[in-house]
PDB file of C-alpha atoms in Angstrom:
ATOM      1  CA  MET A   1     -23.528   9.240  34.034  1.00  0.00           C
ATOM      2  CA  PRO A   2     -21.875   8.448  31.048  1.00  0.00           C
ATOM      3  CA  ARG A   3     -18.960   6.322  30.818  1.00  0.00           C
ATOM      4  CA  TYR A   4     -15.625   7.310  28.433  1.00  0.00           C
ATOM      5  CA  ALA A   5     -13.497   5.358  26.235  1.00  0.00           C
ATOM      6  CA  GLN A   6     -10.635   5.660  24.177  1.00  0.00           C
ATOM      7  CA  LEU A   7      -9.738   2.974  21.060  1.00  0.00           C
ATOM      8  CA  VAL A   8      -6.314   2.988  20.903  1.00  0.00           C
ATOM      9  CA  MET A   9      -5.585   2.056  17.141  1.00  0.00           C
ATOM     10  CA  GLY A  10      -2.680   1.852  14.721  1.00  0.00           C
ATOM     11  CA  PRO A  11      -0.073  -0.210  12.926  1.00  0.00           C
ATOM     12  CA  ALA A  12       2.075  -2.904  14.317  1.00  0.00           C
ATOM     13  CA  GLY A  13       4.558  -1.258  16.132  1.00  0.00           C
ATOM     14  CA  SER A  14       3.400   2.045  16.372  1.00  0.00           C
ATOM     15  CA  GLY A  15       3.512   2.470  19.979  1.00  0.00           C
ATOM     16  CA  LYS A  16       0.002   1.488  21.544  1.00  0.00           C
ATOM     17  CA  SER A  17       0.875   0.202  24.443  1.00  0.00           C
ATOM     18  CA  THR A  18       3.319   2.601  25.355  1.00  0.00           C
ATOM     19  CA  TYR A  19       0.700   5.018  24.730  1.00  0.00           C
ATOM     20  CA  CYS A  20      -1.655   3.395  26.975  1.00  0.00           C
ATOM     21  CA  SER A  21       1.323   2.954  29.650  1.00  0.00           C
ATOM     22  CA  THR A  22       2.189   6.462  29.137  1.00  0.00           C
ATOM     23  CA  MET A  23      -1.838   7.760  29.943  1.00  0.00           C
ATOM     24  CA  LEU A  24      -1.788   5.652  32.650  1.00  0.00           C
ATOM     25  CA  GLN A  25       1.451   7.007  34.242  1.00  0.00           C
ATOM     26  CA  HIS A  26       0.041  10.780  33.163  1.00  0.00           C
ATOM     27  CA  ALA A  27      -3.241  10.190  34.901  1.00  0.00           C
ATOM     28  CA  GLU A  28      -1.892   9.177  38.167  1.00  0.00           C
ATOM     29  CA  THR A  29      -0.016  12.068  38.192  1.00  0.00           C
ATOM     30  CA  ILE A  30      -2.704  14.319  37.895  1.00  0.00           C
ATOM     31  CA  ASN A  31      -5.102  12.037  40.503  1.00  0.00           C
ATOM     32  CA  ARG A  32      -7.451  10.640  37.264  1.00  0.00           C
ATOM     33  CA  SER A  33      -9.101   7.007  37.300  1.00  0.00           C
ATOM     34  CA  VAL A  34      -7.936   5.251  33.947  1.00  0.00           C
ATOM     35  CA  GLN A  35      -8.646   2.059  33.294  1.00  0.00           C
ATOM     36  CA  VAL A  36      -6.698  -0.230  30.513  1.00  0.00           C
ATOM     37  CA  VAL A  37      -8.350  -3.094  28.558  1.00  0.00           C
ATOM     38  CA  ASN A  38      -6.022  -5.006  26.442  1.00  0.00           C
ATOM     39  CA  LEU A  39      -7.912  -6.508  23.163  1.00  0.00           C
ATOM     40  CA  ASP A  40      -4.711  -7.900  21.443  1.00  0.00           C
ATOM     41  CA  PRO A  41      -5.204 -11.498  21.298  1.00  0.00           C
ATOM     42  CA  ALA A  42      -1.447 -11.504  20.138  1.00  0.00           C
ATOM     43  CA  ALA A  43       0.336  -9.591  22.818  1.00  0.00           C
ATOM     44  CA  GLU A  44       2.923 -11.184  24.401  1.00  0.00           C
ATOM     45  CA  HIS A  45       3.708  -8.905  27.545  1.00  0.00           C
ATOM     46  CA  PHE A  46       3.022  -5.060  28.652  1.00  0.00           C
ATOM     47  CA  ASN A  47       4.007  -3.159  31.687  1.00  0.00           C
ATOM     48  CA  TYR A  48       0.840  -1.881  32.998  1.00  0.00           C
ATOM     49  CA  PRO A  49      -2.134  -3.496  34.939  1.00  0.00           C
ATOM     50  CA  VAL A  50      -4.799  -4.261  33.258  1.00  0.00           C
ATOM     51  CA  MET A  51      -8.691  -4.315  33.654  1.00  0.00           C
ATOM     52  CA  ALA A  52      -9.473  -7.204  31.737  1.00  0.00           C
ATOM     53  CA  ASP A  53      -7.236  -9.126  28.894  1.00  0.00           C
ATOM     54  CA  ILE A  54      -8.956 -10.672  25.912  1.00  0.00           C
ATOM     55  CA  ARG A  55      -6.238 -13.199  26.141  1.00  0.00           C
ATOM     56  CA  GLU A  56      -8.554 -14.950  28.977  1.00  0.00           C
ATOM     57  CA  LEU A  57     -11.172 -15.273  26.455  1.00  0.00           C
ATOM     58  CA  ILE A  58      -8.983 -16.848  23.280  1.00  0.00           C
ATOM     59  CA  GLN A  59      -5.641 -16.213  22.422  1.00  0.00           C
ATOM     60  CA  VAL A  60      -3.968 -16.256  18.861  1.00  0.00           C
ATOM     61  CA  ASP A  61      -1.595 -19.348  19.795  1.00  0.00           C
ATOM     62  CA  ASP A  62      -4.485 -21.734  20.868  1.00  0.00           C
ATOM     63  CA  VAL A  63      -5.838 -20.516  17.019  1.00  0.00           C
ATOM     64  CA  MET A  64      -2.848 -21.230  15.234  1.00  0.00           C
ATOM     65  CA  GLU A  65      -2.413 -24.544  17.152  1.00  0.00           C
ATOM     66  CA  ASP A  66      -5.707 -25.721  16.530  1.00  0.00           C
ATOM     67  CA  ASP A  67      -5.357 -28.670  13.989  1.00  0.00           C
ATOM     68  CA  THR A  68      -8.958 -27.669  12.445  1.00  0.00           C
ATOM     69  CA  LEU A  69      -8.936 -24.311  11.999  1.00  0.00           C
ATOM     70  CA  ARG A  70      -5.290 -24.480  10.266  1.00  0.00           C
ATOM     71  CA  PHE A  71      -5.174 -20.497  10.736  1.00  0.00           C
ATOM     72  CA  GLY A  72      -1.535 -18.268  10.285  1.00  0.00           C
ATOM     73  CA  PRO A  73      -0.913 -14.961  12.405  1.00  0.00           C
ATOM     74  CA  ASN A  74      -3.481 -12.773  10.577  1.00  0.00           C
ATOM     75  CA  GLY A  75      -6.140 -15.178  10.063  1.00  0.00           C
ATOM     76  CA  GLY A  76      -5.747 -16.278  13.678  1.00  0.00           C
ATOM     77  CA  LEU A  77      -5.970 -12.679  14.727  1.00  0.00           C
ATOM     78  CA  VAL A  78      -8.856 -11.928  12.795  1.00  0.00           C
ATOM     79  CA  PHE A  79     -10.706 -15.064  13.896  1.00  0.00           C
ATOM     80  CA  CYS A  80     -10.212 -14.368  17.421  1.00  0.00           C
ATOM     81  CA  MET A  81     -11.680 -11.068  16.798  1.00  0.00           C
ATOM     82  CA  GLU A  82     -14.673 -12.305  15.277  1.00  0.00           C
ATOM     83  CA  TYR A  83     -15.047 -14.805  18.311  1.00  0.00           C
ATOM     84  CA  PHE A  84     -14.883 -11.420  20.462  1.00  0.00           C
ATOM     85  CA  ALA A  85     -17.682 -10.328  18.642  1.00  0.00           C
ATOM     86  CA  ASN A  86     -20.021 -12.758  19.141  1.00  0.00           C
ATOM     87  CA  ASN A  87     -19.049 -13.072  22.906  1.00  0.00           C
ATOM     88  CA  PHE A  88     -20.116  -9.354  23.956  1.00  0.00           C
ATOM     89  CA  ASP A  89     -20.854 -10.438  27.218  1.00  0.00           C
ATOM     90  CA  TRP A  90     -17.553 -11.648  28.398  1.00  0.00           C
ATOM     91  CA  LEU A  91     -16.592  -8.174  27.969  1.00  0.00           C
ATOM     92  CA  GLU A  92     -19.259  -6.485  29.891  1.00  0.00           C
ATOM     93  CA  GLU A  93     -19.182  -8.755  32.664  1.00  0.00           C
ATOM     94  CA  SER A  94     -15.506  -7.805  32.846  1.00  0.00           C
ATOM     95  CA  LEU A  95     -16.170  -4.168  32.796  1.00  0.00           C
ATOM     96  CA  GLY A  96     -19.115  -4.228  35.230  1.00  0.00           C
ATOM     97  CA  HIS A  97     -21.147  -0.916  35.826  1.00  0.00           C
ATOM     98  CA  VAL A  98     -19.387   2.086  37.477  1.00  0.00           C
ATOM     99  CA  GLU A  99     -20.387   5.717  36.411  1.00  0.00           C
ATOM    100  CA  ASP A 100     -17.819   7.806  35.107  1.00  0.00           C
ATOM    101  CA  ASP A 101     -15.137   4.946  34.026  1.00  0.00           C
ATOM    102  CA  TYR A 102     -12.546   6.187  31.845  1.00  0.00           C
ATOM    103  CA  ILE A 103     -11.216   3.343  29.778  1.00  0.00           C
ATOM    104  CA  LEU A 104      -8.246   2.754  27.285  1.00  0.00           C
ATOM    105  CA  PHE A 105      -8.957  -0.106  25.138  1.00  0.00           C
ATOM    106  CA  ASP A 106      -5.224  -1.346  23.531  1.00  0.00           C
ATOM    107  CA  CYS A 107      -6.629  -2.518  20.031  1.00  0.00           C
ATOM    108  CA  PRO A 108      -4.920  -4.919  17.840  1.00  0.00           C
ATOM    109  CA  GLY A 109      -2.126  -3.566  15.219  1.00  0.00           C
ATOM    110  CA  GLN A 110      -4.203  -5.417  11.789  1.00  0.00           C
ATOM    111  CA  ILE A 111      -5.139  -2.602   9.883  1.00  0.00           C
ATOM    112  CA  GLU A 112      -7.847  -4.515   7.933  1.00  0.00           C
ATOM    113  CA  LEU A 113      -9.747  -4.234  11.294  1.00  0.00           C
ATOM    114  CA  TYR A 114     -10.643  -1.105  11.073  1.00  0.00           C
ATOM    115  CA  THR A 115     -10.847  -0.917   7.249  1.00  0.00           C
ATOM    116  CA  HIS A 116     -12.714  -3.291   5.753  1.00  0.00           C
ATOM    117  CA  LEU A 117     -13.949  -5.997   8.398  1.00  0.00           C
ATOM    118  CA  PRO A 118     -16.864  -5.066  10.772  1.00  0.00           C
ATOM    119  CA  VAL A 119     -15.726  -6.226  14.299  1.00  0.00           C
ATOM    120  CA  MET A 120     -14.227  -3.071  15.419  1.00  0.00           C
ATOM    121  CA  LYS A 121     -17.557  -1.068  14.270  1.00  0.00           C
ATOM    122  CA  GLN A 122     -19.718  -3.783  16.227  1.00  0.00           C
ATOM    123  CA  LEU A 123     -17.548  -3.060  19.110  1.00  0.00           C
ATOM    124  CA  VAL A 124     -17.778   0.778  19.073  1.00  0.00           C
ATOM    125  CA  GLU A 125     -21.873   0.277  18.215  1.00  0.00           C
ATOM    126  CA  HIS A 126     -21.752  -2.195  21.711  1.00  0.00           C
ATOM    127  CA  LEU A 127     -19.897   0.358  23.621  1.00  0.00           C
ATOM    128  CA  GLN A 128     -22.236   3.024  22.833  1.00  0.00           C
ATOM    129  CA  GLN A 129     -25.093   1.034  24.179  1.00  0.00           C
ATOM    130  CA  MET A 130     -23.030   0.583  27.231  1.00  0.00           C
ATOM    131  CA  GLU A 131     -23.200   4.223  27.238  1.00  0.00           C
ATOM    132  CA  PHE A 132     -19.796   5.143  26.810  1.00  0.00           C
ATOM    133  CA  ARG A 133     -18.850   7.653  24.609  1.00  0.00           C
ATOM    134  CA  VAL A 134     -16.081   6.615  22.246  1.00  0.00           C
ATOM    135  CA  CYS A 135     -13.445   8.553  20.963  1.00  0.00           C
ATOM    136  CA  GLY A 136     -10.960   6.816  18.314  1.00  0.00           C
ATOM    137  CA  VAL A 137      -6.911   7.446  18.747  1.00  0.00           C
ATOM    138  CA  PHE A 138      -4.774   6.596  15.896  1.00  0.00           C
ATOM    139  CA  LEU A 139      -1.447   6.360  16.326  1.00  0.00           C
ATOM    140  CA  VAL A 140       1.070   6.378  13.764  1.00  0.00           C
ATOM    141  CA  ASP A 141       5.020   6.044  13.707  1.00  0.00           C
ATOM    142  CA  SER A 142       6.809   9.296  13.556  1.00  0.00           C
ATOM    143  CA  GLN A 143       9.658   8.032  12.443  1.00  0.00           C
ATOM    144  CA  PHE A 144       7.411   6.620   9.525  1.00  0.00           C
ATOM    145  CA  MET A 145       6.356   9.833   8.385  1.00  0.00           C
ATOM    146  CA  VAL A 146       9.259  11.882   7.640  1.00  0.00           C
ATOM    147  CA  GLU A 147       8.832  11.323   3.959  1.00  0.00           C
ATOM    148  CA  THR A 148       5.765  13.011   1.995  1.00  0.00           C
ATOM    149  CA  PHE A 149       4.316   9.871   0.387  1.00  0.00           C
ATOM    150  CA  LYS A 150       4.867   7.614   3.577  1.00  0.00           C
ATOM    151  CA  PHE A 151       2.907  10.427   5.012  1.00  0.00           C
ATOM    152  CA  ILE A 152       0.286   9.971   2.295  1.00  0.00           C
ATOM    153  CA  SER A 153       0.099   6.493   3.169  1.00  0.00           C
ATOM    154  CA  GLY A 154      -0.302   6.938   7.003  1.00  0.00           C
ATOM    155  CA  VAL A 155      -3.109   9.756   6.643  1.00  0.00           C
ATOM    156  CA  MET A 156      -4.988   7.480   4.377  1.00  0.00           C
ATOM    157  CA  ALA A 157      -4.909   4.797   6.941  1.00  0.00           C
ATOM    158  CA  ALA A 158      -6.125   7.072   9.517  1.00  0.00           C
ATOM    159  CA  LEU A 159      -8.915   8.548   7.267  1.00  0.00           C
ATOM    160  CA  SER A 160     -10.224   4.960   6.475  1.00  0.00           C
ATOM    161  CA  ALA A 161     -10.487   4.106  10.072  1.00  0.00           C
ATOM    162  CA  MET A 162     -12.297   7.182  10.894  1.00  0.00           C
ATOM    163  CA  VAL A 163     -14.801   6.634   7.918  1.00  0.00           C
ATOM    164  CA  SER A 164     -15.132   2.813   9.066  1.00  0.00           C
ATOM    165  CA  LEU A 165     -15.742   3.491  12.763  1.00  0.00           C
ATOM    166  CA  GLU A 166     -17.659   6.826  12.709  1.00  0.00           C
ATOM    167  CA  ILE A 167     -16.408   8.391  15.830  1.00  0.00           C
ATOM    168  CA  PRO A 168     -14.353  11.162  16.731  1.00  0.00           C
ATOM    169  CA  GLN A 169     -11.051  10.721  16.175  1.00  0.00           C
ATOM    170  CA  ILE A 170      -7.475  12.156  17.010  1.00  0.00           C
ATOM    171  CA  ASN A 171      -4.488  11.363  15.183  1.00  0.00           C
ATOM    172  CA  ILE A 172      -1.155  11.233  16.651  1.00  0.00           C
ATOM    173  CA  MET A 173       2.230  11.061  16.048  1.00  0.00           C
ATOM    174  CA  THR A 174       4.146   8.898  18.450  1.00  0.00           C
ATOM    175  CA  LYS A 175       7.882   8.388  19.107  1.00  0.00           C
ATOM    176  CA  MET A 176       8.705  12.174  18.981  1.00  0.00           C
ATOM    177  CA  ASP A 177      11.554  11.497  21.690  1.00  0.00           C
ATOM    178  CA  LEU A 178      13.050   9.163  19.372  1.00  0.00           C
ATOM    179  CA  LEU A 179      13.697  11.595  16.528  1.00  0.00           C
ATOM    180  CA  SER A 180      16.683  13.626  15.933  1.00  0.00           C
ATOM    181  CA  PRO A 181      16.469  17.324  16.689  1.00  0.00           C
ATOM    182  CA  LYS A 182      17.247  17.998  12.726  1.00  0.00           C
ATOM    183  CA  SER A 183      14.211  15.141  12.120  1.00  0.00           C
ATOM    184  CA  LYS A 184      11.559  16.724  14.922  1.00  0.00           C
ATOM    185  CA  LYS A 185      12.385  19.913  12.932  1.00  0.00           C
ATOM    186  CA  GLU A 186      11.374  18.469   9.349  1.00  0.00           C
ATOM    187  CA  ILE A 187       8.146  16.816  10.958  1.00  0.00           C
ATOM    188  CA  GLU A 188       6.970  20.115  11.844  1.00  0.00           C
ATOM    189  CA  LYS A 189       5.079  20.565   8.770  1.00  0.00           C
ATOM    190  CA  TYR A 190       3.100  17.331   8.591  1.00  0.00           C
ATOM    191  CA  LEU A 191       1.408  18.083  11.936  1.00  0.00           C
ATOM    192  CA  ASP A 192      -0.671  20.734  10.305  1.00  0.00           C
ATOM    193  CA  PRO A 193       0.573  20.138   6.640  1.00  0.00           C
ATOM    194  CA  ASP A 194      -0.178  22.109   3.362  1.00  0.00           C
ATOM    195  CA  MET A 195      -1.025  19.130   1.013  1.00  0.00           C
ATOM    196  CA  TYR A 196      -0.554  21.078  -1.795  1.00  0.00           C
ATOM    197  CA  SER A 197       2.902  22.370  -1.189  1.00  0.00           C
ATOM    198  CA  MET A 198       4.359  18.773  -0.643  1.00  0.00           C
ATOM    199  CA  MET A 199       3.047  17.866  -4.037  1.00  0.00           C
ATOM    200  CA  GLU A 200       4.924  20.617  -5.610  1.00  0.00           C
ATOM    201  CA  ASP A 201       7.614  20.047  -3.628  1.00  0.00           C
ATOM    202  CA  ASN A 202       7.402  16.141  -4.490  1.00  0.00           C
ATOM    203  CA  SER A 203       6.129  16.996  -8.541  1.00  0.00           C
ATOM    204  CA  VAL A 204       9.929  15.339  -9.724  1.00  0.00           C
ATOM    205  CA  MET A 205       9.600  11.986  -8.358  1.00  0.00           C
ATOM    206  CA  MET A 206       5.950  11.512  -9.738  1.00  0.00           C
ATOM    207  CA  ARG A 207       6.527  10.005 -13.125  1.00  0.00           C
ATOM    208  CA  SER A 208       3.496   8.623 -13.996  1.00  0.00           C
ATOM    209  CA  LYS A 209       0.827  11.460 -15.019  1.00  0.00           C
ATOM    210  CA  LYS A 210      -2.109   8.802 -13.695  1.00  0.00           C
ATOM    211  CA  PHE A 211      -0.613   8.356 -10.433  1.00  0.00           C
ATOM    212  CA  HIS A 212       0.364  12.218 -10.231  1.00  0.00           C
ATOM    213  CA  LYS A 213      -3.135  12.738 -10.777  1.00  0.00           C
ATOM    214  CA  LEU A 214      -4.374  10.421  -7.857  1.00  0.00           C
ATOM    215  CA  THR A 215      -2.037  12.089  -6.088  1.00  0.00           C
ATOM    216  CA  GLU A 216      -3.109  14.957  -6.045  1.00  0.00           C
ATOM    217  CA  ALA A 217      -6.931  14.386  -6.114  1.00  0.00           C
ATOM    218  CA  ILE A 218      -6.260  12.770  -2.677  1.00  0.00           C
ATOM    219  CA  CYS A 219      -4.098  15.256  -1.387  1.00  0.00           C
ATOM    220  CA  GLY A 220      -6.926  17.740  -2.551  1.00  0.00           C
ATOM    221  CA  LEU A 221      -9.223  16.077  -0.430  1.00  0.00           C
ATOM    222  CA  ILE A 222      -7.495  15.921   2.705  1.00  0.00           C
ATOM    223  CA  ASP A 223      -6.559  19.706   2.287  1.00  0.00           C
ATOM    224  CA  ASP A 224      -9.949  21.144   1.289  1.00  0.00           C
ATOM    225  CA  TYR A 225     -11.701  19.391   4.175  1.00  0.00           C
ATOM    226  CA  SER A 226      -9.228  19.600   7.035  1.00  0.00           C
ATOM    227  CA  MET A 227      -9.957  15.866   7.085  1.00  0.00           C
ATOM    228  CA  VAL A 228      -6.757  14.877   9.204  1.00  0.00           C
ATOM    229  CA  ARG A 229      -4.741  16.881  11.632  1.00  0.00           C
ATOM    230  CA  PHE A 230      -2.081  14.673  13.965  1.00  0.00           C
ATOM    231  CA  LEU A 231      -0.790  16.264  17.164  1.00  0.00           C
ATOM    232  CA  PRO A 232       3.009  15.165  18.585  1.00  0.00           C
ATOM    233  CA  PHE A 233       3.162  12.732  21.286  1.00  0.00           C
ATOM    234  CA  ASP A 234       6.433  12.392  23.157  1.00  0.00           C
ATOM    235  CA  ARG A 235       6.317  10.713  26.473  1.00  0.00           C
ATOM    236  CA  SER A 236       8.669  12.503  27.885  1.00  0.00           C
ATOM    237  CA  ASP A 237       7.144  15.559  27.865  1.00  0.00           C
ATOM    238  CA  GLU A 238       3.982  16.135  30.199  1.00  0.00           C
ATOM    239  CA  GLU A 239       3.183  19.416  28.589  1.00  0.00           C
ATOM    240  CA  GLY A 240       2.374  17.739  25.187  1.00  0.00           C
ATOM    241  CA  ILE A 241       0.935  14.501  26.791  1.00  0.00           C
ATOM    242  CA  SER A 242      -1.763  16.996  28.824  1.00  0.00           C
ATOM    243  CA  ILE A 243      -2.368  18.443  25.500  1.00  0.00           C
ATOM    244  CA  VAL A 244      -3.113  14.996  23.538  1.00  0.00           C
ATOM    245  CA  LEU A 245      -5.673  14.389  26.682  1.00  0.00           C
ATOM    246  CA  LYS A 246      -7.161  17.662  26.575  1.00  0.00           C
ATOM    247  CA  HIS A 247      -8.257  17.102  22.906  1.00  0.00           C
ATOM    248  CA  ILE A 248      -9.671  13.860  23.395  1.00  0.00           C
ATOM    249  CA  ASP A 249     -11.297  14.755  26.158  1.00  0.00           C
ATOM    250  CA  PHE A 250     -12.605  17.584  24.460  1.00  0.00           C
ATOM    251  CA  SER A 251     -14.067  15.000  21.912  1.00  0.00           C
ATOM    252  CA  ILE A 252     -15.606  12.856  24.391  1.00  0.00           C
ATOM    253  CA  GLN A 253     -17.086  15.674  26.620  1.00  0.00           C
ATOM    254  CA  TYR A 254     -15.318  14.267  29.541  1.00  0.00           C
ATOM    255  CA  GLY A 255     -15.993  16.573  32.681  1.00  0.00           C
ATOM    256  CA  GLU A 256     -19.252  18.481  31.515  1.00  0.00           C
ATOM    257  CA  ASP A 257     -20.984  16.380  33.987  1.00  0.00           C
ATOM    258  CA  LEU A 258     -18.227  16.787  37.041  1.00  0.00           C
ATOM    259  CA  GLU A 259     -18.625  19.293  39.416  1.00  0.00           C
ATOM    260  CA  PHE A 260     -17.495  22.327  38.371  1.00  0.00           C
ATOM    261  CA  LYS A 261     -13.762  24.013  39.140  1.00  0.00           C
ATOM    262  CA  GLU A 262     -13.000  27.429  39.163  1.00  0.00           C
ATOM    263  CA  PRO A 263     -10.867  28.272  35.945  1.00  0.00           C
ATOM    264  CA  LYS A 264      -7.688  29.832  35.971  1.00  0.00           C
ATOM    265  CA  GLU A 265      -7.030  33.364  34.381  1.00  0.00           C
ATOM    266  CA  THR A 266      -6.545  33.068  30.691  1.00  0.00           C
ATOM    267  CA  ASN A 267      -6.939  35.710  27.819  1.00  0.00           C
ATOM    268  CA  GLU A 268     -10.207  35.715  26.966  1.00  0.00           C
ATOM    269  CA  ASP A 269      -9.902  35.531  23.089  1.00  0.00           C
ATOM    270  CA  GLU A 270      -7.587  32.160  23.941  1.00  0.00           C
ATOM    271  CA  ASP A 271      -8.475  28.734  22.296  1.00  0.00           C
ATOM    272  CA  PRO A 272      -8.078  26.308  24.875  1.00  0.00           C
ATOM    273  CA  LEU A 273      -7.045  23.399  22.914  1.00  0.00           C
ATOM    274  CA  ASN A 274      -4.579  25.919  20.691  1.00  0.00           C
ATOM    275  CA  THR A 275      -1.632  23.930  20.301  1.00  0.00           C
ATOM    276  CA  ASN A 276       1.951  25.940  20.060  1.00  0.00           C
ATOM    277  CA  TYR A 277       3.426  23.527  18.379  1.00  0.00           C
ATOM    278  CA  ASP A 278       7.173  25.595  18.373  1.00  0.00           C
ATOM    279  CA  GLU A 279       6.743  25.441  22.304  1.00  0.00           C
ATOM    280  CA  LEU A 280       6.829  21.754  22.015  1.00  0.00           C
ATOM    281  CA  PHE A 281      10.009  21.707  19.848  1.00  0.00           C
ATOM    282  CA  GLN A 282      11.863  24.574  21.518  1.00  0.00           C
ATOM    283  CA  ASP A 283      13.789  22.284  23.748  1.00  0.00           C
ATOM    284  CA  SER A 284      14.867  19.930  20.554  1.00  0.00           C
TER     285      SER A 284
END
């Protein structure tokens, strides 16, 4: 039977560890077995049990203190991840082999790991060799995304990871519970955005013609091919968490080998993954 994995990615401070903790609690609620693996060698603490911890293999602090290497925080983290890539046998031993495993990999926040360094791509390929079906989960802080140009920057970061890793990817706006009711209403337009409308709304701010053409081309690429969409993630909303998990499960075909269960009665034309964002925000 296949095994399943979520690569939880995103910039530093986007809420990756909080996401893992929330998903772990949700899995317990629905009686599903889910494990977490920490792949951040610079992590200081997390409030959930881990199946494996990369810090048992190598830590950023140890690398930075090595007088022969002389690395700073960023170089130290990259060195740790490259060392990890050369020692995937440690990961295999830590994971063992249990059928129907479902594992969340809490990854580092260094964006270059997902754009132009090969480490994460090598990890994906190794997990696939271990019969894992892998889904990328890219997190962006919703508080950062409430302005159009910041939103486009977040979209490009998510797109870079998707193109680099070549796996199904679900993009998520985290920390929705920290937004004010006004900001929640404002951010709805970014969940399923009309990029051309955004361009028109902000055309006055674009003073450079070259910049305007570049931004227009980027927006056109994203809009025409529907390449990036976001799901809201509010850790206090069980229904919203369930919707996010359904999207991820669908992308890696989780459950197709499990015992069949009689489905609940639903409208025949209803899309099981159709998200009604109005319902998610109705209590705001």
